[in-house]
Structures are given as C-alpha cells and as structure tokens.
Amino acid sequence: VVHDPETMVHSKISTDMLAAFVRVAEHLSVSAAAADLGVGKSVVSKRIAQLEAAVKATLFSRSTRKVALTPAGEAYLEFARRALVEVASAQERLRDLRAELTGQIRVTAPVSWGQRVLARQLPEFLRRHPALELELLLSDRVMDLAHERVDLALRWTVAHAGDLSAVPVAAIDWVLAATPAYLAAAGALQHPDQLAAHPCMGYWREPADEVWVLRAGAGSRHVRVRSRLRANSPDAVAEAALAGLGVALLPGYLCDDALADGRLQRVLPDWTPLTRFGHTISAVAPPDRLRLMRCQALLGFLRQRLGPVPG
C-alpha cells in the first residue's frame, strides 16, 4: 500500500504526537525518545498510537527487540519534520509580536512634513511602546544613513541608492492656492498657461523648480513661472500665500486647513501639479534595518494613521 503523506493529515493531530513520532523515528527507540522529550515511555507510546489512528496508517513495525519505520512511516517522516519546523517558526513569530519592543529608532524626515505631520503621530506610538526610544532628526538634507547611524529616512522622493529599500508610508498631494482677495484683484485662472502672468511661489531648491508641470487627464502642461519669492521652506511659501503675495504650489498638509476655512482657495482645481518630490513619503533604509521589529512597528503604525499610499 502506498501512502501519500500529504493526505495523512487529521484535525486531531497535535505537535506532541508529531514530536513523539519524529523522536522515535530518529532513535528507533521509544525509551530514547521519551528521554529526549522528558516524558514517560507510556506517554510516547500513547501519542504514537493516537497519531496512527489519526492518519489511519501504521507508522512503525514493532518487535520485542526493535522498532522500525514502515513504508508509510518513512513517507510521513519528512512531512512531520516540516510541520514541526513551521509550527516552531510561527510560535517564534508570535512571541516576537507579543514581546515588548525595546531599543532606539533613529529617524530622519523633511523639516516641514516632520514638524506638521510626523511629530504629531509619534507621541501615540511611544505611548503604545513604553520601552522604545525614538530620536527624530529633521533635515531636508539627504543623509548618509550608515555614517550618521540612521535607521529610517522618511523622504519625499523614492530615489535612493541601490543598496537601500523603500517602503511607501504616506501620500502627499500638491495644490495650487491663493487667497480669495488676490484672485479677486488679479483675476481667476482658467488655464495653466495663465500662470506665467501671475507672481508664483513654490518650494525652490534649483532653477528647474521654476517650471511647473500640471496634468489633466492624458494631457499635461509645462509652464515657466515668475517667482517673486524663492524659499527652500514650504512653510515660508505657505505664509507668503496667506499674505496674498500670489499663487503658491503647496503640499496639502500645509494648506488643507486654510482651504477648509476659506483663507485660501484652490487655483486650477481640475489640474494636478506634478513635482520632482513625488506624491509619496517613503521610508528608505538598508533592508536589514527595515526588517527590525521596532522599525516594522513604526512603519505599520504610520501607514495605519496616515492613510492609504499610492499603489
């Protein structure tokens, strides 16, 4: 009779039964298996009998002098070993998840987003994990993670060195906005090309940032704007927009409240601004740092709190 080990499974099989079977198979001795497991011989014999009843096959041939595997037992042995390994792995994973997270996470993030968004979430994360410490480094500089001992870099762009991995964490939307008073005086905009006639302000770091790209459906427009204010701080741009200086290109987290209460008004709402900073905040780190349980916990928390990210 040929027995398929994959079909020799029953819901009443326990890891104790499988462990007893594997130990007896390895030692070809009930006594040695019992010593290994720290139980009596009668317990091992009972577990083997229960397993044989569950799989409906005789796994050992027995005589007064020796124990030997039957063909069914030989077929089942590798399956039983794999099953025990999988169960042990699953239990270890659950222990890790239940265990209190300890240690320090050193995180860097852009100044504006870090202050306005990230810093508001971290107290709750630390309350959930009282044995964790977190060091937050706010900088718009792209840090050397290894040299500066940074575990996670939260960045506006997914561009990164080949030895780093990136995990999307939060979405960033970009908005064109101006005050109602400015638009009443200067006139509403109907098309992106009209931006060239307006004083514009955006997060400026290099000359290419003075060409704004907007998309509507399958079409896009590139417009060279006239910048009255160049700032390497989105917060400074937001303040200038609220002061009525012109049309601003802003990340949503800096202007959502002002749009909601009417201090700012969307400009060209049917067009989506595209920037070199992208629409996603990503966690960038060496793969081994991303696999740390404390880093996994922080990333999972942020993804849950900050909403869905672009696919």
JSON list of C-alpha atoms in Angstrom, two decimals, residues 94-308:
[
{"chain": "A", "resi": 94, "resn": "LEU", "atom": "CA", "xyz": [4.03, 35.32, 17.63]},
{"chain": "A", "resi": 95, "resn": "ARG", "atom": "CA", "xyz": [6.41, 35.62, 20.58]},
{"chain": "A", "resi": 96, "resn": "ASP", "atom": "CA", "xyz": [8.19, 38.47, 18.77]},
{"chain": "A", "resi": 97, "resn": "LEU", "atom": "CA", "xyz": [4.89, 40.22, 18.13]},
{"chain": "A", "resi": 98, "resn": "ARG", "atom": "CA", "xyz": [3.80, 39.86, 21.76]},
{"chain": "A", "resi": 99, "resn": "ALA", "atom": "CA", "xyz": [7.16, 40.81, 23.19]},
{"chain": "A", "resi": 100, "resn": "GLU", "atom": "CA", "xyz": [7.68, 44.35, 24.40]},
{"chain": "A", "resi": 101, "resn": "LEU", "atom": "CA", "xyz": [9.66, 46.31, 21.85]},
{"chain": "A", "resi": 102, "resn": "THR", "atom": "CA", "xyz": [12.87, 47.83, 23.19]},
{"chain": "A", "resi": 103, "resn": "GLY", "atom": "CA", "xyz": [15.78, 49.83, 21.88]},
{"chain": "A", "resi": 104, "resn": "GLN", "atom": "CA", "xyz": [16.07, 53.06, 19.91]},
{"chain": "A", "resi": 105, "resn": "ILE", "atom": "CA", "xyz": [14.88, 54.10, 16.47]},
{"chain": "A", "resi": 106, "resn": "ARG", "atom": "CA", "xyz": [16.82, 56.92, 14.84]},
{"chain": "A", "resi": 107, "resn": "VAL", "atom": "CA", "xyz": [14.64, 58.59, 12.19]},
{"chain": "A", "resi": 108, "resn": "THR", "atom": "CA", "xyz": [15.21, 61.48, 9.82]},
{"chain": "A", "resi": 109, "resn": "ALA", "atom": "CA", "xyz": [12.45, 63.35, 7.98]},
{"chain": "A", "resi": 110, "resn": "PRO", "atom": "CA", "xyz": [11.97, 66.58, 5.99]},
{"chain": "A", "resi": 111, "resn": "VAL", "atom": "CA", "xyz": [11.65, 69.59, 8.29]},
{"chain": "A", "resi": 112, "resn": "SER", "atom": "CA", "xyz": [8.21, 70.78, 7.22]},
{"chain": "A", "resi": 113, "resn": "TRP", "atom": "CA", "xyz": [6.48, 67.40, 6.99]},
{"chain": "A", "resi": 114, "resn": "GLY", "atom": "CA", "xyz": [8.28, 66.19, 10.10]},
{"chain": "A", "resi": 115, "resn": "GLN", "atom": "CA", "xyz": [7.03, 69.11, 12.17]},
{"chain": "A", "resi": 116, "resn": "ARG", "atom": "CA", "xyz": [3.49, 69.31, 10.79]},
{"chain": "A", "resi": 117, "resn": "VAL", "atom": "CA", "xyz": [2.66, 65.62, 10.33]},
{"chain": "A", "resi": 118, "resn": "LEU", "atom": "CA", "xyz": [5.16, 63.13, 11.74]},
{"chain": "A", "resi": 119, "resn": "ALA", "atom": "CA", "xyz": [5.78, 64.80, 15.10]},
{"chain": "A", "resi": 120, "resn": "ARG", "atom": "CA", "xyz": [2.04, 64.77, 15.84]},
{"chain": "A", "resi": 121, "resn": "GLN", "atom": "CA", "xyz": [1.88, 60.98, 15.46]},
{"chain": "A", "resi": 122, "resn": "LEU", "atom": "CA", "xyz": [4.95, 59.95, 17.43]},
{"chain": "A", "resi": 123, "resn": "PRO", "atom": "CA", "xyz": [3.64, 60.53, 20.99]},
{"chain": "A", "resi": 124, "resn": "GLU", "atom": "CA", "xyz": [0.89, 57.95, 20.47]},
{"chain": "A", "resi": 125, "resn": "PHE", "atom": "CA", "xyz": [3.39, 55.45, 19.02]},
{"chain": "A", "resi": 126, "resn": "LEU", "atom": "CA", "xyz": [5.67, 55.89, 22.04]},
{"chain": "A", "resi": 127, "resn": "ARG", "atom": "CA", "xyz": [2.72, 55.52, 24.43]},
{"chain": "A", "resi": 128, "resn": "ARG", "atom": "CA", "xyz": [1.97, 52.15, 22.81]},
{"chain": "A", "resi": 129, "resn": "HIS", "atom": "CA", "xyz": [5.60, 51.02, 23.20]},
{"chain": "A", "resi": 130, "resn": "PRO", "atom": "CA", "xyz": [6.86, 52.42, 26.52]},
{"chain": "A", "resi": 131, "resn": "ALA", "atom": "CA", "xyz": [10.24, 50.64, 26.34]},
{"chain": "A", "resi": 132, "resn": "LEU", "atom": "CA", "xyz": [11.13, 52.20, 22.98]},
{"chain": "A", "resi": 133, "resn": "GLU", "atom": "CA", "xyz": [13.13, 55.38, 22.47]},
{"chain": "A", "resi": 134, "resn": "LEU", "atom": "CA", "xyz": [12.97, 57.49, 19.31]},
{"chain": "A", "resi": 135, "resn": "GLU", "atom": "CA", "xyz": [15.41, 60.09, 18.04]},
{"chain": "A", "resi": 136, "resn": "LEU", "atom": "CA", "xyz": [13.97, 62.40, 15.37]},
{"chain": "A", "resi": 137, "resn": "LEU", "atom": "CA", "xyz": [16.34, 64.32, 13.10]},
{"chain": "A", "resi": 138, "resn": "LEU", "atom": "CA", "xyz": [14.52, 66.90, 10.98]},
{"chain": "A", "resi": 139, "resn": "SER", "atom": "CA", "xyz": [16.52, 67.91, 7.94]},
{"chain": "A", "resi": 140, "resn": "ASP", "atom": "CA", "xyz": [15.97, 68.49, 4.24]},
{"chain": "A", "resi": 141, "resn": "ARG", "atom": "CA", "xyz": [19.47, 67.20, 3.61]},
{"chain": "A", "resi": 142, "resn": "VAL", "atom": "CA", "xyz": [19.79, 63.67, 2.20]},
{"chain": "A", "resi": 143, "resn": "MET", "atom": "CA", "xyz": [21.76, 61.96, 4.94]},
{"chain": "A", "resi": 144, "resn": "ASP", "atom": "CA", "xyz": [24.28, 59.16, 4.66]},
{"chain": "A", "resi": 145, "resn": "LEU", "atom": "CA", "xyz": [22.31, 56.65, 6.71]},
{"chain": "A", "resi": 146, "resn": "ALA", "atom": "CA", "xyz": [25.19, 54.36, 7.60]},
{"chain": "A", "resi": 147, "resn": "HIS", "atom": "CA", "xyz": [27.60, 57.17, 8.51]},
{"chain": "A", "resi": 148, "resn": "GLU", "atom": "CA", "xyz": [25.02, 59.01, 10.61]},
{"chain": "A", "resi": 149, "resn": "ARG", "atom": "CA", "xyz": [23.61, 55.83, 12.18]},
{"chain": "A", "resi": 150, "resn": "VAL", "atom": "CA", "xyz": [20.07, 56.46, 10.93]},
{"chain": "A", "resi": 151, "resn": "ASP", "atom": "CA", "xyz": [17.62, 53.53, 11.00]},
{"chain": "A", "resi": 152, "resn": "LEU", "atom": "CA", "xyz": [14.92, 55.05, 8.78]},
{"chain": "A", "resi": 153, "resn": "ALA", "atom": "CA", "xyz": [14.87, 58.05, 6.46]},
{"chain": "A", "resi": 154, "resn": "LEU", "atom": "CA", "xyz": [11.40, 59.34, 5.63]},
{"chain": "A", "resi": 155, "resn": "ARG", "atom": "CA", "xyz": [11.79, 61.11, 2.28]},
{"chain": "A", "resi": 156, "resn": "TRP", "atom": "CA", "xyz": [9.63, 62.93, -0.25]},
{"chain": "A", "resi": 157, "resn": "THR", "atom": "CA", "xyz": [11.21, 61.03, -3.09]},
{"chain": "A", "resi": 158, "resn": "VAL", "atom": "CA", "xyz": [11.72, 57.30, -3.66]},
{"chain": "A", "resi": 159, "resn": "ALA", "atom": "CA", "xyz": [15.02, 57.94, -5.45]},
{"chain": "A", "resi": 160, "resn": "HIS", "atom": "CA", "xyz": [17.67, 56.14, -3.41]},
{"chain": "A", "resi": 161, "resn": "ALA", "atom": "CA", "xyz": [20.95, 54.30, -3.66]},
{"chain": "A", "resi": 162, "resn": "GLY", "atom": "CA", "xyz": [20.84, 50.76, -4.98]},
{"chain": "A", "resi": 163, "resn": "ASP", "atom": "CA", "xyz": [21.68, 49.20, -1.60]},
{"chain": "A", "resi": 164, "resn": "LEU", "atom": "CA", "xyz": [18.62, 50.76, 0.07]},
{"chain": "A", "resi": 165, "resn": "SER", "atom": "CA", "xyz": [14.98, 49.68, 0.07]},
{"chain": "A", "resi": 166, "resn": "ALA", "atom": "CA", "xyz": [11.94, 51.97, 0.07]},
{"chain": "A", "resi": 167, "resn": "VAL", "atom": "CA", "xyz": [8.52, 51.39, 1.65]},
{"chain": "A", "resi": 168, "resn": "PRO", "atom": "CA", "xyz": [5.65, 53.86, 0.94]},
{"chain": "A", "resi": 169, "resn": "VAL", "atom": "CA", "xyz": [4.35, 55.37, 4.18]},
{"chain": "A", "resi": 170, "resn": "ALA", "atom": "CA", "xyz": [2.10, 58.35, 3.40]},
{"chain": "A", "resi": 171, "resn": "ALA", "atom": "CA", "xyz": [0.57, 60.18, 0.45]},
{"chain": "A", "resi": 172, "resn": "ILE", "atom": "CA", "xyz": [1.40, 63.78, -0.36]},
{"chain": "A", "resi": 173, "resn": "ASP", "atom": "CA", "xyz": [-0.92, 65.83, -2.57]},
{"chain": "A", "resi": 174, "resn": "TRP", "atom": "CA", "xyz": [0.21, 69.10, -4.14]},
{"chain": "A", "resi": 175, "resn": "VAL", "atom": "CA", "xyz": [-2.13, 72.06, -4.51]},
{"chain": "A", "resi": 176, "resn": "LEU", "atom": "CA", "xyz": [-2.13, 75.41, -6.29]},
{"chain": "A", "resi": 177, "resn": "ALA", "atom": "CA", "xyz": [-3.69, 78.00, -3.98]},
{"chain": "A", "resi": 178, "resn": "ALA", "atom": "CA", "xyz": [-4.09, 81.74, -3.45]},
{"chain": "A", "resi": 179, "resn": "THR", "atom": "CA", "xyz": [-6.14, 83.99, -1.24]},
{"chain": "A", "resi": 180, "resn": "PRO", "atom": "CA", "xyz": [-9.65, 84.94, -2.38]},
{"chain": "A", "resi": 181, "resn": "ALA", "atom": "CA", "xyz": [-8.60, 88.60, -2.19]},
{"chain": "A", "resi": 182, "resn": "TYR", "atom": "CA", "xyz": [-5.64, 88.04, -4.52]},
{"chain": "A", "resi": 183, "resn": "LEU", "atom": "CA", "xyz": [-7.79, 86.18, -7.06]},
{"chain": "A", "resi": 184, "resn": "ALA", "atom": "CA", "xyz": [-10.49, 88.86, -6.90]},
{"chain": "A", "resi": 185, "resn": "ALA", "atom": "CA", "xyz": [-7.93, 91.53, -7.70]},
{"chain": "A", "resi": 186, "resn": "ALA", "atom": "CA", "xyz": [-5.78, 89.64, -10.23]},
{"chain": "A", "resi": 187, "resn": "GLY", "atom": "CA", "xyz": [-8.49, 87.59, -11.89]},
{"chain": "A", "resi": 188, "resn": "ALA", "atom": "CA", "xyz": [-9.33, 83.89, -11.78]},
{"chain": "A", "resi": 189, "resn": "LEU", "atom": "CA", "xyz": [-7.19, 81.44, -13.77]},
{"chain": "A", "resi": 190, "resn": "GLN", "atom": "CA", "xyz": [-8.82, 79.17, -16.35]},
{"chain": "A", "resi": 191, "resn": "HIS", "atom": "CA", "xyz": [-5.75, 77.52, -17.91]},
{"chain": "A", "resi": 192, "resn": "PRO", "atom": "CA", "xyz": [-2.20, 76.66, -16.71]},
{"chain": "A", "resi": 193, "resn": "ASP", "atom": "CA", "xyz": [-0.63, 78.95, -19.33]},
{"chain": "A", "resi": 194, "resn": "GLN", "atom": "CA", "xyz": [-2.11, 81.91, -17.44]},
{"chain": "A", "resi": 195, "resn": "LEU", "atom": "CA", "xyz": [0.23, 81.19, -14.52]},
{"chain": "A", "resi": 196, "resn": "ALA", "atom": "CA", "xyz": [3.05, 82.87, -16.45]},
{"chain": "A", "resi": 197, "resn": "ALA", "atom": "CA", "xyz": [1.34, 86.21, -15.92]},
{"chain": "A", "resi": 198, "resn": "HIS", "atom": "CA", "xyz": [1.00, 85.77, -12.13]},
{"chain": "A", "resi": 199, "resn": "PRO", "atom": "CA", "xyz": [3.56, 86.03, -9.32]},
{"chain": "A", "resi": 200, "resn": "CYS", "atom": "CA", "xyz": [4.12, 82.40, -8.27]},
{"chain": "A", "resi": 201, "resn": "MET", "atom": "CA", "xyz": [5.76, 80.81, -5.28]},
{"chain": "A", "resi": 202, "resn": "GLY", "atom": "CA", "xyz": [6.93, 77.27, -4.65]},
{"chain": "A", "resi": 203, "resn": "TYR", "atom": "CA", "xyz": [9.38, 75.13, -2.74]},
{"chain": "A", "resi": 204, "resn": "TRP", "atom": "CA", "xyz": [12.55, 76.25, -4.55]},
{"chain": "A", "resi": 205, "resn": "ARG", "atom": "CA", "xyz": [15.85, 74.41, -4.46]},
{"chain": "A", "resi": 206, "resn": "GLU", "atom": "CA", "xyz": [17.13, 74.63, -8.02]},
{"chain": "A", "resi": 207, "resn": "PRO", "atom": "CA", "xyz": [16.26, 76.53, -11.25]},
{"chain": "A", "resi": 208, "resn": "ALA", "atom": "CA", "xyz": [14.22, 73.60, -12.59]},
{"chain": "A", "resi": 209, "resn": "ASP", "atom": "CA", "xyz": [11.69, 74.27, -9.82]},
{"chain": "A", "resi": 210, "resn": "GLU", "atom": "CA", "xyz": [10.54, 77.38, -11.74]},
{"chain": "A", "resi": 211, "resn": "VAL", "atom": "CA", "xyz": [8.96, 75.17, -14.39]},
{"chain": "A", "resi": 212, "resn": "TRP", "atom": "CA", "xyz": [5.63, 73.92, -13.07]},
{"chain": "A", "resi": 213, "resn": "VAL", "atom": "CA", "xyz": [4.10, 70.80, -14.58]},
{"chain": "A", "resi": 214, "resn": "LEU", "atom": "CA", "xyz": [0.34, 70.25, -14.40]},
{"chain": "A", "resi": 215, "resn": "ARG", "atom": "CA", "xyz": [-1.69, 67.29, -15.62]},
{"chain": "A", "resi": 216, "resn": "ALA", "atom": "CA", "xyz": [-5.37, 66.91, -16.51]},
{"chain": "A", "resi": 217, "resn": "GLY", "atom": "CA", "xyz": [-6.45, 63.52, -17.82]},
{"chain": "A", "resi": 218, "resn": "ALA", "atom": "CA", "xyz": [-3.99, 62.44, -20.52]},
{"chain": "A", "resi": 219, "resn": "GLY", "atom": "CA", "xyz": [-2.74, 65.99, -21.13]},
{"chain": "A", "resi": 220, "resn": "SER", "atom": "CA", "xyz": [-0.04, 67.98, -19.36]},
{"chain": "A", "resi": 221, "resn": "ARG", "atom": "CA", "xyz": [1.38, 71.49, -19.49]},
{"chain": "A", "resi": 222, "resn": "HIS", "atom": "CA", "xyz": [4.84, 72.84, -18.62]},
{"chain": "A", "resi": 223, "resn": "VAL", "atom": "CA", "xyz": [4.75, 76.46, -17.53]},
{"chain": "A", "resi": 224, "resn": "ARG", "atom": "CA", "xyz": [7.76, 78.64, -16.66]},
{"chain": "A", "resi": 225, "resn": "VAL", "atom": "CA", "xyz": [6.55, 80.75, -13.77]},
{"chain": "A", "resi": 226, "resn": "ARG", "atom": "CA", "xyz": [7.72, 84.13, -12.46]},
{"chain": "A", "resi": 227, "resn": "SER", "atom": "CA", "xyz": [8.89, 83.63, -8.88]},
{"chain": "A", "resi": 228, "resn": "ARG", "atom": "CA", "xyz": [8.67, 86.71, -6.68]},
{"chain": "A", "resi": 229, "resn": "LEU", "atom": "CA", "xyz": [9.68, 84.60, -3.67]},
{"chain": "A", "resi": 230, "resn": "ARG", "atom": "CA", "xyz": [12.09, 81.69, -3.72]},
{"chain": "A", "resi": 231, "resn": "ALA", "atom": "CA", "xyz": [12.24, 79.69, -0.49]},
{"chain": "A", "resi": 232, "resn": "ASN", "atom": "CA", "xyz": [13.70, 76.34, 0.46]},
{"chain": "A", "resi": 233, "resn": "SER", "atom": "CA", "xyz": [10.98, 76.03, 3.11]},
{"chain": "A", "resi": 234, "resn": "PRO", "atom": "CA", "xyz": [7.39, 75.03, 2.22]},
{"chain": "A", "resi": 235, "resn": "ASP", "atom": "CA", "xyz": [6.26, 76.76, 5.43]},
{"chain": "A", "resi": 236, "resn": "ALA", "atom": "CA", "xyz": [7.66, 80.07, 4.18]},
{"chain": "A", "resi": 237, "resn": "VAL", "atom": "CA", "xyz": [5.78, 79.63, 0.90]},
{"chain": "A", "resi": 238, "resn": "ALA", "atom": "CA", "xyz": [2.56, 78.90, 2.80]},
{"chain": "A", "resi": 239, "resn": "GLU", "atom": "CA", "xyz": [2.94, 82.07, 4.87]},
{"chain": "A", "resi": 240, "resn": "ALA", "atom": "CA", "xyz": [3.53, 84.14, 1.73]},
{"chain": "A", "resi": 241, "resn": "ALA", "atom": "CA", "xyz": [0.43, 82.66, 0.12]},
{"chain": "A", "resi": 242, "resn": "LEU", "atom": "CA", "xyz": [-1.67, 83.50, 3.17]},
{"chain": "A", "resi": 243, "resn": "ALA", "atom": "CA", "xyz": [-0.33, 87.06, 2.98]},
{"chain": "A", "resi": 244, "resn": "GLY", "atom": "CA", "xyz": [-1.76, 87.35, -0.55]},
{"chain": "A", "resi": 245, "resn": "LEU", "atom": "CA", "xyz": [1.56, 87.54, -2.41]},
{"chain": "A", "resi": 246, "resn": "GLY", "atom": "CA", "xyz": [0.44, 85.35, -5.32]},
{"chain": "A", "resi": 247, "resn": "VAL", "atom": "CA", "xyz": [-0.23, 81.76, -6.41]},
{"chain": "A", "resi": 248, "resn": "ALA", "atom": "CA", "xyz": [1.55, 79.11, -4.36]},
{"chain": "A", "resi": 249, "resn": "LEU", "atom": "CA", "xyz": [2.40, 75.48, -5.05]},
{"chain": "A", "resi": 250, "resn": "LEU", "atom": "CA", "xyz": [1.99, 73.77, -1.69]},
{"chain": "A", "resi": 251, "resn": "PRO", "atom": "CA", "xyz": [1.86, 70.28, -0.17]},
{"chain": "A", "resi": 252, "resn": "GLY", "atom": "CA", "xyz": [-1.65, 69.60, 1.03]},
{"chain": "A", "resi": 253, "resn": "TYR", "atom": "CA", "xyz": [-0.73, 69.17, 4.68]},
{"chain": "A", "resi": 254, "resn": "LEU", "atom": "CA", "xyz": [0.31, 72.85, 4.78]},
{"chain": "A", "resi": 255, "resn": "CYS", "atom": "CA", "xyz": [-2.83, 74.30, 3.24]},
{"chain": "A", "resi": 256, "resn": "ASP", "atom": "CA", "xyz": [-5.71, 71.89, 3.92]},
{"chain": "A", "resi": 257, "resn": "ASP", "atom": "CA", "xyz": [-6.88, 73.86, 6.97]},
{"chain": "A", "resi": 258, "resn": "ALA", "atom": "CA", "xyz": [-6.67, 77.20, 5.15]},
{"chain": "A", "resi": 259, "resn": "LEU", "atom": "CA", "xyz": [-8.59, 75.78, 2.19]},
{"chain": "A", "resi": 260, "resn": "ALA", "atom": "CA", "xyz": [-11.25, 74.39, 4.52]},
{"chain": "A", "resi": 261, "resn": "ASP", "atom": "CA", "xyz": [-11.83, 77.67, 6.34]},
{"chain": "A", "resi": 262, "resn": "GLY", "atom": "CA", "xyz": [-11.63, 79.86, 3.23]},
{"chain": "A", "resi": 263, "resn": "ARG", "atom": "CA", "xyz": [-8.36, 81.68, 3.89]},
{"chain": "A", "resi": 264, "resn": "LEU", "atom": "CA", "xyz": [-7.01, 80.07, 0.69]},
{"chain": "A", "resi": 265, "resn": "GLN", "atom": "CA", "xyz": [-8.78, 79.00, -2.48]},
{"chain": "A", "resi": 266, "resn": "ARG", "atom": "CA", "xyz": [-7.75, 76.32, -4.97]},
{"chain": "A", "resi": 267, "resn": "VAL", "atom": "CA", "xyz": [-6.39, 77.51, -8.29]},
{"chain": "A", "resi": 268, "resn": "LEU", "atom": "CA", "xyz": [-6.94, 75.36, -11.40]},
{"chain": "A", "resi": 269, "resn": "PRO", "atom": "CA", "xyz": [-8.61, 72.60, -9.34]},
{"chain": "A", "resi": 270, "resn": "ASP", "atom": "CA", "xyz": [-9.01, 70.36, -12.42]},
{"chain": "A", "resi": 271, "resn": "TRP", "atom": "CA", "xyz": [-5.23, 70.23, -12.92]},
{"chain": "A", "resi": 272, "resn": "THR", "atom": "CA", "xyz": [-2.89, 68.13, -10.76]},
{"chain": "A", "resi": 273, "resn": "PRO", "atom": "CA", "xyz": [0.56, 69.58, -10.04]},
{"chain": "A", "resi": 274, "resn": "LEU", "atom": "CA", "xyz": [3.44, 67.18, -10.61]},
{"chain": "A", "resi": 275, "resn": "THR", "atom": "CA", "xyz": [6.67, 67.88, -8.72]},
{"chain": "A", "resi": 276, "resn": "ARG", "atom": "CA", "xyz": [10.04, 66.18, -8.58]},
{"chain": "A", "resi": 277, "resn": "PHE", "atom": "CA", "xyz": [9.27, 65.40, -4.95]},
{"chain": "A", "resi": 278, "resn": "GLY", "atom": "CA", "xyz": [6.54, 62.96, -5.98]},
{"chain": "A", "resi": 279, "resn": "HIS", "atom": "CA", "xyz": [3.28, 62.15, -4.21]},
{"chain": "A", "resi": 280, "resn": "THR", "atom": "CA", "xyz": [4.58, 59.75, -1.59]},
{"chain": "A", "resi": 281, "resn": "ILE", "atom": "CA", "xyz": [6.59, 59.87, 1.62]},
{"chain": "A", "resi": 282, "resn": "SER", "atom": "CA", "xyz": [8.67, 56.69, 1.68]},
{"chain": "A", "resi": 283, "resn": "ALA", "atom": "CA", "xyz": [10.75, 55.06, 4.40]},
{"chain": "A", "resi": 284, "resn": "VAL", "atom": "CA", "xyz": [14.21, 54.46, 2.97]},
{"chain": "A", "resi": 285, "resn": "ALA", "atom": "CA", "xyz": [16.71, 52.20, 4.73]},
{"chain": "A", "resi": 286, "resn": "PRO", "atom": "CA", "xyz": [19.02, 49.23, 4.27]},
{"chain": "A", "resi": 287, "resn": "PRO", "atom": "CA", "xyz": [16.91, 46.03, 4.07]},
{"chain": "A", "resi": 288, "resn": "ASP", "atom": "CA", "xyz": [18.25, 44.72, 7.40]},
{"chain": "A", "resi": 289, "resn": "ARG", "atom": "CA", "xyz": [17.06, 47.85, 9.22]},
{"chain": "A", "resi": 290, "resn": "LEU", "atom": "CA", "xyz": [13.61, 47.64, 7.66]},
{"chain": "A", "resi": 291, "resn": "ARG", "atom": "CA", "xyz": [13.27, 44.08, 8.99]},
{"chain": "A", "resi": 292, "resn": "LEU", "atom": "CA", "xyz": [13.86, 45.09, 12.61]},
{"chain": "A", "resi": 293, "resn": "MET", "atom": "CA", "xyz": [10.70, 44.55, 14.64]},
{"chain": "A", "resi": 294, "resn": "ARG", "atom": "CA", "xyz": [10.80, 48.06, 16.11]},
{"chain": "A", "resi": 295, "resn": "CYS", "atom": "CA", "xyz": [11.13, 49.62, 12.64]},
{"chain": "A", "resi": 296, "resn": "GLN", "atom": "CA", "xyz": [8.36, 47.38, 11.31]},
{"chain": "A", "resi": 297, "resn": "ALA", "atom": "CA", "xyz": [6.15, 48.51, 14.20]},
{"chain": "A", "resi": 298, "resn": "LEU", "atom": "CA", "xyz": [6.77, 52.19, 13.44]},
{"chain": "A", "resi": 299, "resn": "LEU", "atom": "CA", "xyz": [6.12, 51.77, 9.71]},
{"chain": "A", "resi": 300, "resn": "GLY", "atom": "CA", "xyz": [2.91, 49.82, 10.34]},
{"chain": "A", "resi": 301, "resn": "PHE", "atom": "CA", "xyz": [1.71, 52.47, 12.78]},
{"chain": "A", "resi": 302, "resn": "LEU", "atom": "CA", "xyz": [2.42, 55.35, 10.37]},
{"chain": "A", "resi": 303, "resn": "ARG", "atom": "CA", "xyz": [0.79, 53.62, 7.41]},
{"chain": "A", "resi": 304, "resn": "GLN", "atom": "CA", "xyz": [-2.31, 52.98, 9.51]},
{"chain": "A", "resi": 305, "resn": "ARG", "atom": "CA", "xyz": [-2.52, 56.54, 10.85]},
{"chain": "A", "resi": 306, "resn": "LEU", "atom": "CA", "xyz": [-1.59, 58.46, 7.70]},
{"chain": "A", "resi": 307, "resn": "GLY", "atom": "CA", "xyz": [-3.93, 56.69, 5.32]},
{"chain": "A", "resi": 308, "resn": "PRO", "atom": "CA", "xyz": [-3.53, 54.79, 2.06]}
]
